[in-house]
XYZ file of C-alpha atoms in Angstrom:
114
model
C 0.000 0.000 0.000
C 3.170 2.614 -0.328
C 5.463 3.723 2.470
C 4.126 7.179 2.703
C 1.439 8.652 5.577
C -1.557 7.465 3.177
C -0.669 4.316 3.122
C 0.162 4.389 6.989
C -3.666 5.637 6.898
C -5.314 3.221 4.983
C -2.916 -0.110 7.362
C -4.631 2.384 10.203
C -1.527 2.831 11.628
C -1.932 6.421 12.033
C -5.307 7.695 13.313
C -7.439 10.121 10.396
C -10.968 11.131 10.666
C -12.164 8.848 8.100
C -15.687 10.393 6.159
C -15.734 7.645 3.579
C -14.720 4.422 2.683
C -15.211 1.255 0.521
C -13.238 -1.659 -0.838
C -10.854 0.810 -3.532
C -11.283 4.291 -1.574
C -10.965 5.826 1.702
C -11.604 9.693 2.036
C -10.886 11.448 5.280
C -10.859 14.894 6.171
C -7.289 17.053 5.553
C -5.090 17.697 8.856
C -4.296 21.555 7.131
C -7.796 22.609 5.292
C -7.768 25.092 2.565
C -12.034 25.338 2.930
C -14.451 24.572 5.629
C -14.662 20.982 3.815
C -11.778 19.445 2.812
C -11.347 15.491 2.080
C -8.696 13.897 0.666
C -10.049 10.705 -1.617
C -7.225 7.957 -2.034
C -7.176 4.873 -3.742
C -6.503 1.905 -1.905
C -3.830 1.343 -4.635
C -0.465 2.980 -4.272
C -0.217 5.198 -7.336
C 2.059 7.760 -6.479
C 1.219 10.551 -9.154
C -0.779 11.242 -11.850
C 1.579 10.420 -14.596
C 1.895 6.820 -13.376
C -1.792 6.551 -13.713
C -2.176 3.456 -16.745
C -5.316 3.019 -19.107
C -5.968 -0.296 -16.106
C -6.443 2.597 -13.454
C -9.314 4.512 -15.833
C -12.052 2.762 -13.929
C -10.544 3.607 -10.471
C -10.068 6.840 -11.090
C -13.417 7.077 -12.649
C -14.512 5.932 -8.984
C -12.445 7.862 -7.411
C -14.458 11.423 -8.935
C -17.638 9.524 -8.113
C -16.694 8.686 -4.739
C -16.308 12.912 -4.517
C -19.588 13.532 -6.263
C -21.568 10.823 -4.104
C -20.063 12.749 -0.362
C -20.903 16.289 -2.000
C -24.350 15.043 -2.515
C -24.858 13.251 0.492
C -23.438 16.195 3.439
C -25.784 18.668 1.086
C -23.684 20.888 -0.717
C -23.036 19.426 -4.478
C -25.607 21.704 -5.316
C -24.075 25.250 -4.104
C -20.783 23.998 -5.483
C -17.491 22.195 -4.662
C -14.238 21.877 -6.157
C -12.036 18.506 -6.529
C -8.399 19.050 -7.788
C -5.262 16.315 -8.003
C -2.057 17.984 -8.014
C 0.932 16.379 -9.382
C 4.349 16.790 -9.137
C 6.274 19.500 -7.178
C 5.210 22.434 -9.398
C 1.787 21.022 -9.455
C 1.984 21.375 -5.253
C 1.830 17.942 -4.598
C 3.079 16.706 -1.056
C 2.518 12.878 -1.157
C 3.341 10.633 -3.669
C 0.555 8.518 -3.149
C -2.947 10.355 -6.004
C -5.720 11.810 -4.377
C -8.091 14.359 -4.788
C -8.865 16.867 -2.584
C -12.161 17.914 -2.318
C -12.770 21.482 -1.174
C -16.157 23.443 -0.023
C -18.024 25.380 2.240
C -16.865 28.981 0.556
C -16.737 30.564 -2.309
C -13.827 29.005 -4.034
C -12.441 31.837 -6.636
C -10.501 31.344 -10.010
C -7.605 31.131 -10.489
C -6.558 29.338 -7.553
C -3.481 30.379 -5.753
């Protein structure tokens, strides 16, 4: 499941405050949110980036938007809006090598982002 603090997450062997979760995904709420909501959604599967994403991961990461849609619908705010973003890389402000999406909302978000 990786060697980084998501995968430490997902063995539960460090504590997050876990929102969502099913046999490929576990979302859980960020330690440092950007927006009154903000989940994290991680595949079960260690992927560290988006670039190492293969045409076999489509469906996954198909399920991992879903997975987004589904909580914004359910906690009552998909219809005022949400934003879900994947950053990749260093320039693309990614932290942990291990894909998610981070699902921000709550606020206005404004464009561009920062």
């Amino acid at each position: 499941m990786g060697d980084t603090i998501f995968g430490k997450i997902i063995r539960r062997e460090i504590p997050a405050d876990i929102v969502y979760e099913d046999d490929e995904i576990i979302g859980f709420r960020d330690v440092n949110p950007q927006a009154p909501v903000h989940v994290l959604f991680i595949p079960r599967k260690p992927i560290a980036t988006l670039n190492d994403a293969t045409a076999d991961d489509a469906a996954l990461l198909g399920k991992l938007l879903l997975a987004c849609a589904g909580y914004a619908k359910r906690e009552g705010f998909a219809e005022q809006g949400y934003r879900t973003v994947i950053n990749c890389n260093e320039h693309g402000g990614q932290t942990v090598y291990h894909i998610h999406v981070h699902l921000l909302a709550g606020r206005s978000l404004h464009w561009p982002p920062g």
